[in-house]
PDB file of C-alpha atoms in Angstrom:
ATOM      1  CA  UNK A   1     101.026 -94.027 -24.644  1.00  0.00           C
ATOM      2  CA  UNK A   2     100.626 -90.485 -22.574  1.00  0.00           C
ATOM      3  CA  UNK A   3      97.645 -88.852 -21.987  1.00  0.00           C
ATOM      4  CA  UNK A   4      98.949 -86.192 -24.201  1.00  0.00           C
ATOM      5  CA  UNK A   5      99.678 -88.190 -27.055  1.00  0.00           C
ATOM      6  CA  UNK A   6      96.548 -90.113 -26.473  1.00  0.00           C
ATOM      7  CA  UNK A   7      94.157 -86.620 -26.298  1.00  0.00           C
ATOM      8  CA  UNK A   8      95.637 -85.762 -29.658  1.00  0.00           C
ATOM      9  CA  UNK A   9      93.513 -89.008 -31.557  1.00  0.00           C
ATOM     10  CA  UNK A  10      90.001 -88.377 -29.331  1.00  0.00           C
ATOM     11  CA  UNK A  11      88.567 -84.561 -29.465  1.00  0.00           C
ATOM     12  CA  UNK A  12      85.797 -85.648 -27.281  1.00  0.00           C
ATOM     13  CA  UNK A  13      88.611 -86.605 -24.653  1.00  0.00           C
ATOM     14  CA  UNK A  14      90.741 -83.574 -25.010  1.00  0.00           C
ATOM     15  CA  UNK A  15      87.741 -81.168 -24.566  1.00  0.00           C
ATOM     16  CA  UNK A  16      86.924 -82.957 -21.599  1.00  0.00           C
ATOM     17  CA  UNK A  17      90.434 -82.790 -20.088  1.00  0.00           C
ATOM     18  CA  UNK A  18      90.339 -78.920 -20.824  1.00  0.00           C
ATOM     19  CA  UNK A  19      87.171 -78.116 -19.327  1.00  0.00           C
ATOM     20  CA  UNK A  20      88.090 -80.421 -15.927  1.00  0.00           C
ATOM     21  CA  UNK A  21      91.447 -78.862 -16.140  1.00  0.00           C
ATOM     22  CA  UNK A  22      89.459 -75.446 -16.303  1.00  0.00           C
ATOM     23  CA  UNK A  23      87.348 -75.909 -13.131  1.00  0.00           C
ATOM     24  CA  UNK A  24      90.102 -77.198 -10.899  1.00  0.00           C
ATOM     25  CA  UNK A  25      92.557 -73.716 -12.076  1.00  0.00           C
ATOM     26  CA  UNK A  26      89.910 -71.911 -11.452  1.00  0.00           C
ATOM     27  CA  UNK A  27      88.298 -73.309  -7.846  1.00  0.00           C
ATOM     28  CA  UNK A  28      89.875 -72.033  -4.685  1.00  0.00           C
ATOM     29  CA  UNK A  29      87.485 -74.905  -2.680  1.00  0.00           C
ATOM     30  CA  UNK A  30      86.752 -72.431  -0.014  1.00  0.00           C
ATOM     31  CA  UNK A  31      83.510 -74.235   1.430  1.00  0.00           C
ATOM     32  CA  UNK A  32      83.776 -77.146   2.778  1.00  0.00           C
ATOM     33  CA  UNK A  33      83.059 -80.641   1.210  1.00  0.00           C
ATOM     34  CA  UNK A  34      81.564 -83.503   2.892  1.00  0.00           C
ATOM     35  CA  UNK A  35      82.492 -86.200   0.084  1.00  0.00           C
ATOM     36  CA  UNK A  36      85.327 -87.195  -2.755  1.00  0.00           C
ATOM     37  CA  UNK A  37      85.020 -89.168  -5.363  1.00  0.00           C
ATOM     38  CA  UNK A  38      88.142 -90.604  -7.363  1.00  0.00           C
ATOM     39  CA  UNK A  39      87.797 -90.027 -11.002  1.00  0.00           C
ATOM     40  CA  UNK A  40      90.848 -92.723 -12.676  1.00  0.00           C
ATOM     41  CA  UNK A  41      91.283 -92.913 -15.812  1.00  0.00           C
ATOM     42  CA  UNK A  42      93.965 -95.279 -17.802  1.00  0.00           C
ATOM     43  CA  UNK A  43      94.637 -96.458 -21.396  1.00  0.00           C
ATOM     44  CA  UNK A  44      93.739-100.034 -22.216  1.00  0.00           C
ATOM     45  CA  UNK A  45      94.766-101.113 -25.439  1.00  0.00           C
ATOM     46  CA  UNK A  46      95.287 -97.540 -26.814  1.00  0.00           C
ATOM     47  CA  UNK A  47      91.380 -96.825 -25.341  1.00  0.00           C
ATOM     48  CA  UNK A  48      90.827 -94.167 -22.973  1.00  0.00           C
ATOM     49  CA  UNK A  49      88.885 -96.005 -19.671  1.00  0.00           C
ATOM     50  CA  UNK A  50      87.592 -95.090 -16.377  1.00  0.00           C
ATOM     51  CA  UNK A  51      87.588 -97.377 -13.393  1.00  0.00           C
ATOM     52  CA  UNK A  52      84.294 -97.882 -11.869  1.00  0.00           C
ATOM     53  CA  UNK A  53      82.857 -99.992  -8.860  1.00  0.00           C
ATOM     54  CA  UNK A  54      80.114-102.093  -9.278  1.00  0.00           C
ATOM     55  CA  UNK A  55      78.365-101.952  -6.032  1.00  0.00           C
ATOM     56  CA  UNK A  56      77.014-104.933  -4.386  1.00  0.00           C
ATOM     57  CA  UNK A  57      73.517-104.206  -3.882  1.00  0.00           C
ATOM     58  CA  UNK A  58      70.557-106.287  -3.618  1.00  0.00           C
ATOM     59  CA  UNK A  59      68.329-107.016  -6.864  1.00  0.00           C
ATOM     60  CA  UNK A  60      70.464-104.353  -8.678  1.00  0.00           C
ATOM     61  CA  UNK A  61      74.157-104.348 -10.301  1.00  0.00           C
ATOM     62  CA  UNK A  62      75.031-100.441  -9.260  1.00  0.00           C
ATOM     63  CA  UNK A  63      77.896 -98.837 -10.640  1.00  0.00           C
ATOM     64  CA  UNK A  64      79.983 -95.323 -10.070  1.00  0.00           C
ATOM     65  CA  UNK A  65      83.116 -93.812  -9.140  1.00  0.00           C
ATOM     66  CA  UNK A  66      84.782 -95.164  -6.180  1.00  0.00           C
ATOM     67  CA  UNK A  67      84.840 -92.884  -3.250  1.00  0.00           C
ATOM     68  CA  UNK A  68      82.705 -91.741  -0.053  1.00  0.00           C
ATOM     69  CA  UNK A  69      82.437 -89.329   2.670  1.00  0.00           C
ATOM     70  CA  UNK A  70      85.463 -87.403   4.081  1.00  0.00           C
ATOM     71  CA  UNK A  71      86.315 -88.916   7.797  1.00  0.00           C
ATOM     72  CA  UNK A  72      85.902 -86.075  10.378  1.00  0.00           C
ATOM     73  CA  UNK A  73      89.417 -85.558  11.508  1.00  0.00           C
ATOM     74  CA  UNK A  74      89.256 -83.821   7.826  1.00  0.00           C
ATOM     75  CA  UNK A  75      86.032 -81.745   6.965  1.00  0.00           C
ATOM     76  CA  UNK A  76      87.275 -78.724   8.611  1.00  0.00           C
ATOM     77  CA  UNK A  77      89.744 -78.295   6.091  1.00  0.00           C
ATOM     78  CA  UNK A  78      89.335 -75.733   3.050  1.00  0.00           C
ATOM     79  CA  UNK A  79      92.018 -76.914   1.006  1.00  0.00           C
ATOM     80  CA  UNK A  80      91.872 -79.664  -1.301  1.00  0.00           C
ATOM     81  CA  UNK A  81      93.778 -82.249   0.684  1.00  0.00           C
ATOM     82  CA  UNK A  82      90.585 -83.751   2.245  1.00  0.00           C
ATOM     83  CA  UNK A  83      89.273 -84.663  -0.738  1.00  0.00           C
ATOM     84  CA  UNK A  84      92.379 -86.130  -2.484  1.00  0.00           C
ATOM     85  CA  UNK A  85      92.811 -88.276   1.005  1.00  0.00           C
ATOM     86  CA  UNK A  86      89.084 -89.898   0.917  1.00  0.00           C
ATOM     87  CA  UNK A  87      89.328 -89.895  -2.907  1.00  0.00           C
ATOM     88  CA  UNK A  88      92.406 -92.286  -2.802  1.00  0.00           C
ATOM     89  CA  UNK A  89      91.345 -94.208   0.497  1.00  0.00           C
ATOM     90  CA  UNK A  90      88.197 -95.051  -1.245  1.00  0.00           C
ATOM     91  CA  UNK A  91      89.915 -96.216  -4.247  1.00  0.00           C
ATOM     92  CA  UNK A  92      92.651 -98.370  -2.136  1.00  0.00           C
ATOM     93  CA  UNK A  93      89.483 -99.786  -0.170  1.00  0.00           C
ATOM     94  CA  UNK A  94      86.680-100.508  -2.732  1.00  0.00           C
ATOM     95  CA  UNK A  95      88.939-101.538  -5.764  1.00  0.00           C
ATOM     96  CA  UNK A  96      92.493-102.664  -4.275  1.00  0.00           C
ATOM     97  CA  UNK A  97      94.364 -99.882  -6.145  1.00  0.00           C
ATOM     98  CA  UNK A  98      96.769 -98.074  -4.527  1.00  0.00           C
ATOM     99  CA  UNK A  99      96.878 -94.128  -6.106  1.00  0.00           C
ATOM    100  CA  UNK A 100      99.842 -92.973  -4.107  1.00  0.00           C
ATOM    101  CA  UNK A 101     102.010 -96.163  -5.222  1.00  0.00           C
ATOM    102  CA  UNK A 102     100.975 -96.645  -8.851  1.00  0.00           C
ATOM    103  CA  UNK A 103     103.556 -95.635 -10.982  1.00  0.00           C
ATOM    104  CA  UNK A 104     103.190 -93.571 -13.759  1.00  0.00           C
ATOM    105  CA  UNK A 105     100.158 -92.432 -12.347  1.00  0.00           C
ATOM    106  CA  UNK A 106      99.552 -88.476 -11.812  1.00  0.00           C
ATOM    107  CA  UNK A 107      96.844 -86.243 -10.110  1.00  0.00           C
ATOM    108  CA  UNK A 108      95.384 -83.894 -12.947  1.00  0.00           C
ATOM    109  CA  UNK A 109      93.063 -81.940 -11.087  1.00  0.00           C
ATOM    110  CA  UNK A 110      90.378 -81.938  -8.504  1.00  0.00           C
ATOM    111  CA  UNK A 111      87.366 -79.980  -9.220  1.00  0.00           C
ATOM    112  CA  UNK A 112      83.718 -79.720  -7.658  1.00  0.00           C
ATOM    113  CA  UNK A 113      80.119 -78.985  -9.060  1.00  0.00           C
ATOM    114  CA  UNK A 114      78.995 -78.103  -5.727  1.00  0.00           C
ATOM    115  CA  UNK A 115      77.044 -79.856  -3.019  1.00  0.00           C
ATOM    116  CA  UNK A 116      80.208 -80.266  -1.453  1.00  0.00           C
ATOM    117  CA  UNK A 117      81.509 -83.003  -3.245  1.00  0.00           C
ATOM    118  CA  UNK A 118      84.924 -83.214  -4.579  1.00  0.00           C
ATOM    119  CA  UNK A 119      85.870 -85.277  -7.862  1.00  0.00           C
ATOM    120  CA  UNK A 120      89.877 -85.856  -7.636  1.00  0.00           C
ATOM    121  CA  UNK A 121      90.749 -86.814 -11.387  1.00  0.00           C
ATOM    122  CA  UNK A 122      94.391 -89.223 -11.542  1.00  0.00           C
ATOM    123  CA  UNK A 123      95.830 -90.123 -14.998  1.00  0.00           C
ATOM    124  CA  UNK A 124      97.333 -93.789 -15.445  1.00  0.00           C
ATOM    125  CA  UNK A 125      99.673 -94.785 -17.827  1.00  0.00           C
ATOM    126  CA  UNK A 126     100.117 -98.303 -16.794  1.00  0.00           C
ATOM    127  CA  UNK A 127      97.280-100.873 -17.097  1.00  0.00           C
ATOM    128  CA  UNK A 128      95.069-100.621 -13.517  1.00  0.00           C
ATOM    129  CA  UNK A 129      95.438-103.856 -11.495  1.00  0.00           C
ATOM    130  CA  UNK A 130      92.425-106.137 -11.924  1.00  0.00           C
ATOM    131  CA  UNK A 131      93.332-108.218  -9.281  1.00  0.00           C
ATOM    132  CA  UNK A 132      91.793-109.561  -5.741  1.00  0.00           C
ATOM    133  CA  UNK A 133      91.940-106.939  -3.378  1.00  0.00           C
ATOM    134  CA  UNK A 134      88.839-105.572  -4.099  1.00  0.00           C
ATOM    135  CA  UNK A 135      86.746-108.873  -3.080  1.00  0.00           C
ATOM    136  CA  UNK A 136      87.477-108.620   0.644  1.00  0.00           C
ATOM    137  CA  UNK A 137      85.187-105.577   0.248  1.00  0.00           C
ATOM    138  CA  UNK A 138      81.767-106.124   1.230  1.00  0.00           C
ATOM    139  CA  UNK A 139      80.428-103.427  -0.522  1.00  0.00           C
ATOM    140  CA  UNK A 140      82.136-103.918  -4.460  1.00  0.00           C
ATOM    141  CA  UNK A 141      81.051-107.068  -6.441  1.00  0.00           C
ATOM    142  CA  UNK A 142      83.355-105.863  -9.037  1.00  0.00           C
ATOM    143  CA  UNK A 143      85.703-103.495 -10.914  1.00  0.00           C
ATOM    144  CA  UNK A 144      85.299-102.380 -14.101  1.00  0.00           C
ATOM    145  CA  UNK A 145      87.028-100.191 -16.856  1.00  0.00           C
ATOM    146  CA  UNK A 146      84.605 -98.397 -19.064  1.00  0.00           C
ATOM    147  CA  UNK A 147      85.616 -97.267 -22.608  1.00  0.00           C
ATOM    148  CA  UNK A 148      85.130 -93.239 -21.473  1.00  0.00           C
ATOM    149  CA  UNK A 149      83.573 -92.752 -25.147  1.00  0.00           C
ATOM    150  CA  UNK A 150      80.878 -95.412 -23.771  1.00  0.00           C
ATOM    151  CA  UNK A 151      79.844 -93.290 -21.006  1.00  0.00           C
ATOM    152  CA  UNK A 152      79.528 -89.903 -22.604  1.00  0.00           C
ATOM    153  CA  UNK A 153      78.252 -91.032 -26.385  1.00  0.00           C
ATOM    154  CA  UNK A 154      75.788 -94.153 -25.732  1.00  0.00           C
ATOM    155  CA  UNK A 155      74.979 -93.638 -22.048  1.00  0.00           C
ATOM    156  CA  UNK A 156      74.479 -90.102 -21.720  1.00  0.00           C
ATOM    157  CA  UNK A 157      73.379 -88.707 -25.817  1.00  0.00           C
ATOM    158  CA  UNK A 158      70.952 -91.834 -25.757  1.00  0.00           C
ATOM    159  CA  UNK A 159      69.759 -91.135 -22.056  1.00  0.00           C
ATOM    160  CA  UNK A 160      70.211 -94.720 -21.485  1.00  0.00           C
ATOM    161  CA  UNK A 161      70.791 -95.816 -17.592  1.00  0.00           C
ATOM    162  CA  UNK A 162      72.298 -99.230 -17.935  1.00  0.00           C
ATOM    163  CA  UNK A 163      75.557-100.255 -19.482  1.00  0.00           C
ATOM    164  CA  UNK A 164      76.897-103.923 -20.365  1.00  0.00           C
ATOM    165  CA  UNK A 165      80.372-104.291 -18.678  1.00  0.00           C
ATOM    166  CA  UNK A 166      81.585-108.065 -19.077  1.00  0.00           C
ATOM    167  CA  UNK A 167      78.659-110.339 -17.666  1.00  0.00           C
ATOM    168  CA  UNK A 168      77.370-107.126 -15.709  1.00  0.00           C
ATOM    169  CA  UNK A 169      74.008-105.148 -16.981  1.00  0.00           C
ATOM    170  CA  UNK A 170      74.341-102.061 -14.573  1.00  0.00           C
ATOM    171  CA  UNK A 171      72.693 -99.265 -13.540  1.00  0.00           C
ATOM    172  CA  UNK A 172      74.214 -96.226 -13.225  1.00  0.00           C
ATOM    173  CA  UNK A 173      74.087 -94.778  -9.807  1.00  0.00           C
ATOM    174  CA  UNK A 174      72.146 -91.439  -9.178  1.00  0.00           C
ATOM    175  CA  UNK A 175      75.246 -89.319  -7.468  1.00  0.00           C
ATOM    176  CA  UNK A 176      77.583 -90.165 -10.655  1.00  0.00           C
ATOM    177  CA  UNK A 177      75.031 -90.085 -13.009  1.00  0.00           C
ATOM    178  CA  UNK A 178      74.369 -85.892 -12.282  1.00  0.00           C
ATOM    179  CA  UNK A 179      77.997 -85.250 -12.069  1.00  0.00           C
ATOM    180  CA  UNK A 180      78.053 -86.909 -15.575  1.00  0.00           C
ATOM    181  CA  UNK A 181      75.119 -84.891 -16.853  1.00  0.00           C
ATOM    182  CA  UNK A 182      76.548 -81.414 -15.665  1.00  0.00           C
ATOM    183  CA  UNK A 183      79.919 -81.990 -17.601  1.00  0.00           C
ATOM    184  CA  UNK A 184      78.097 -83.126 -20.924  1.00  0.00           C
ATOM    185  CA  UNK A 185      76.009 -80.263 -21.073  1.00  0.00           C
ATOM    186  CA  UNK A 186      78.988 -77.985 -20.502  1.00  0.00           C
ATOM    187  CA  UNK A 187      81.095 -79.831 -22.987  1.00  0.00           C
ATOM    188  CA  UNK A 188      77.681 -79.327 -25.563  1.00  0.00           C
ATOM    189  CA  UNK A 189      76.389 -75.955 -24.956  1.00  0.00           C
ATOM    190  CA  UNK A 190      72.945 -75.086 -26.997  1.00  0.00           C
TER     191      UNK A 190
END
């Protein structure tokens, strides 16, 4: 199924998709931006999900987007080509997907809510790899695909800061959490 298709079954979905779509148009990303994060989303069995890294931390089961800090050769730049280039090495290196050779797989927009960090969103139509890559990496103890009505309606309405995912009870991690926070409240205005 497209995203297009898809967006016409889920309103919560397609007003999120217009208001990302909204800040990207509308950002000319003229300071510079010290981190990217990639922000994937797919369709599993006709459910909208986005791929998140569980990090492997001590005592805790952290999860977020995949992504990290621009490399230096980069952070001069004002465009925003540094930020799609760390957003899609970071994904390649923490979960073993490959952005730039994924087919069916298109960049919708990359937008920022300041402190310098990008969020580079990608649309998937085909089922994200689950596969091994993503073990040689230190850092990820996992990958998982969240149900995207999960993480706005229970985690963020119900202020909860853990989410089940498989045999994982995680906690969301602080930098994804705000970025999270800021698009809710703009997607539910008082």
């Amino acid at each position: 199924m497209s995203l297009t298709a898809y967006l016409k079954t889920d309103p919560l979905a397609a007003r999120f998709f217009i208001l990302i779509k909204s800040l990207g148009a509308t950002q000319l990303f003229r300071e510079p931006c010290n981190a990217a994060f990639a922000i994937v989303f797919c369709l599993h069995g006709g459910v909208l999900r986005v791929m998140t890294n569980v990090e492997n931390r001590p005592k805790f089961n952290v999860f977020g987007l995949p992504g990290g800090a621009i490399e230096k050769k980069h952070s001069s730049e004002i465009d925003d080509e540094s930020g799609r280039l760390t957003a899609e090495r970071e994904t390649r290196e923490e979960t073993g997907v490959d952005l730039t050779k994924l087919s069916k797989t298109q960049h919708i927009c990359t937008f920022s809510l300041g402190h310098g960090i990008r969020y580079v969103v990608y649309f998937s139509e085909n089922r994200m790899p689950n596969g091994a890559p993503w073990r040689n990496n230190k850092e990820v103890s996992a990958v998982c695909h969240m149900r995207f009505s999960n993480v706005f309606s229970m985690l963020l309405a119900s202020n909860k800061q853990s989410y089940q995912c498989g045999p994982h009870n995680m906690r969301l991690r602080e930098c994804y959490r705000e970025v999270l926070l800021q698009l809710w409240s703009m997607l539910h205005p008082e």
